[in-house]
C-alpha cells in the first residue's frame, strides 16, 4: 500500500518521488522526508551491513 504522504526512492529513475509514482517493486520507502528518500541507497547499504554483521555474530556463537 502506498502512503500518499510518504517519500520514496525510485530505483528505475534514480530519483525521489512522493506518494503514488512508479510501481512498488521499483521503489524503496516510504521515508519521512525527501532527504531520507534521497539517501535510500546508503540507508539500505548500512542496514545490509548491520544485518550481515549480526549474522556473522550469530554464526560465531554457534561454534
mmCIF file of C-alpha atoms in Angstrom:
data_model
loop_
_atom_site.group_PDB
_atom_site.id
_atom_site.type_symbol
_atom_site.label_atom_id
_atom_site.label_comp_id
_atom_site.label_asym_id
_atom_site.label_seq_id
_atom_site.Cartn_x
_atom_site.Cartn_y
_atom_site.Cartn_z
ATOM 1 C CA UNK A 1 0.000 0.000 0.000
ATOM 2 C CA UNK A 2 1.344 3.408 -0.952
ATOM 3 C CA UNK A 3 1.500 6.158 1.649
ATOM 4 C CA UNK A 4 0.262 9.252 -0.247
ATOM 5 C CA UNK A 5 2.327 11.466 2.064
ATOM 6 C CA UNK A 6 5.402 9.208 2.066
ATOM 7 C CA UNK A 7 8.623 9.813 0.191
ATOM 8 C CA UNK A 8 10.147 7.076 -1.968
ATOM 9 C CA UNK A 9 13.324 6.477 -3.940
ATOM 10 C CA UNK A 10 12.705 5.116 -7.447
ATOM 11 C CA UNK A 11 15.406 2.640 -8.447
ATOM 12 C CA UNK A 12 14.381 2.807 -12.104
ATOM 13 C CA UNK A 13 14.647 6.594 -12.447
ATOM 14 C CA UNK A 14 17.140 7.118 -9.603
ATOM 15 C CA UNK A 15 15.007 9.919 -8.234
ATOM 16 C CA UNK A 16 12.867 10.828 -5.231
ATOM 17 C CA UNK A 17 9.079 10.556 -5.559
ATOM 18 C CA UNK A 18 6.220 11.471 -3.256
ATOM 19 C CA UNK A 19 3.043 9.426 -2.972
ATOM 20 C CA UNK A 20 1.901 7.361 -5.925
ATOM 21 C CA UNK A 21 4.551 7.034 -8.582
ATOM 22 C CA UNK A 22 6.436 4.177 -10.122
ATOM 23 C CA UNK A 23 5.482 0.619 -9.273
ATOM 24 C CA UNK A 24 6.255 -0.593 -5.775
ATOM 25 C CA UNK A 25 8.826 -3.149 -6.971
ATOM 26 C CA UNK A 26 10.949 -0.303 -8.338
ATOM 27 C CA UNK A 27 10.931 1.800 -5.166
ATOM 28 C CA UNK A 28 12.391 1.942 -1.678
ATOM 29 C CA UNK A 29 10.375 3.525 1.107
ATOM 30 C CA UNK A 30 8.338 5.148 2.379
ATOM 31 C CA UNK A 31 10.611 7.612 4.135
ATOM 32 C CA UNK A 32 9.551 10.506 6.355
ATOM 33 C CA UNK A 33 11.080 13.204 4.161
ATOM 34 C CA UNK A 34 12.688 13.841 0.784
ATOM 35 C CA UNK A 35 16.211 13.976 2.235
ATOM 36 C CA UNK A 36 15.842 10.491 3.738
ATOM 37 C CA UNK A 37 14.471 9.154 0.457
ATOM 38 C CA UNK A 38 17.420 10.694 -1.389
ATOM 39 C CA UNK A 39 19.726 8.699 0.922
ATOM 40 C CA UNK A 40 17.778 5.453 0.436
ATOM 41 C CA UNK A 41 20.658 3.545 -1.154
ATOM 42 C CA UNK A 42 23.040 4.494 1.649
ATOM 43 C CA UNK A 43 20.432 3.581 4.267
ATOM 44 C CA UNK A 44 19.879 0.206 2.575
ATOM 45 C CA UNK A 45 23.651 -0.413 2.360
ATOM 46 C CA UNK A 46 24.119 0.374 6.049
ATOM 47 C CA UNK A 47 21.185 -1.831 7.091
ATOM 48 C CA UNK A 48 22.554 -4.693 4.995
ATOM 49 C CA UNK A 49 25.982 -4.363 6.605
ATOM 50 C CA UNK A 50 24.388 -4.365 10.077
ATOM 51 C CA UNK A 51 22.337 -7.467 9.246
ATOM 52 C CA UNK A 52 25.409 -9.223 7.809
ATOM 53 C CA UNK A 53 27.369 -8.430 10.979
ATOM 54 C CA UNK A 54 24.518 -9.756 13.138
ATOM 55 C CA UNK A 55 24.506 -12.958 11.052
ATOM 56 C CA UNK A 56 28.278 -13.357 11.484
ATOM 57 C CA UNK A 57 27.979 -12.870 15.245
ATOM 58 C CA UNK A 58 25.133 -15.373 15.412
ATOM 59 C CA UNK A 59 27.094 -17.958 13.449
ATOM 60 C CA UNK A 60 30.204 -17.443 15.598
ATOM 61 C CA UNK A 61 28.117 -18.065 18.730
ATOM 62 C CA UNK A 62 27.063 -21.435 17.316
ATOM 63 C CA UNK A 63 30.679 -22.673 17.166
#
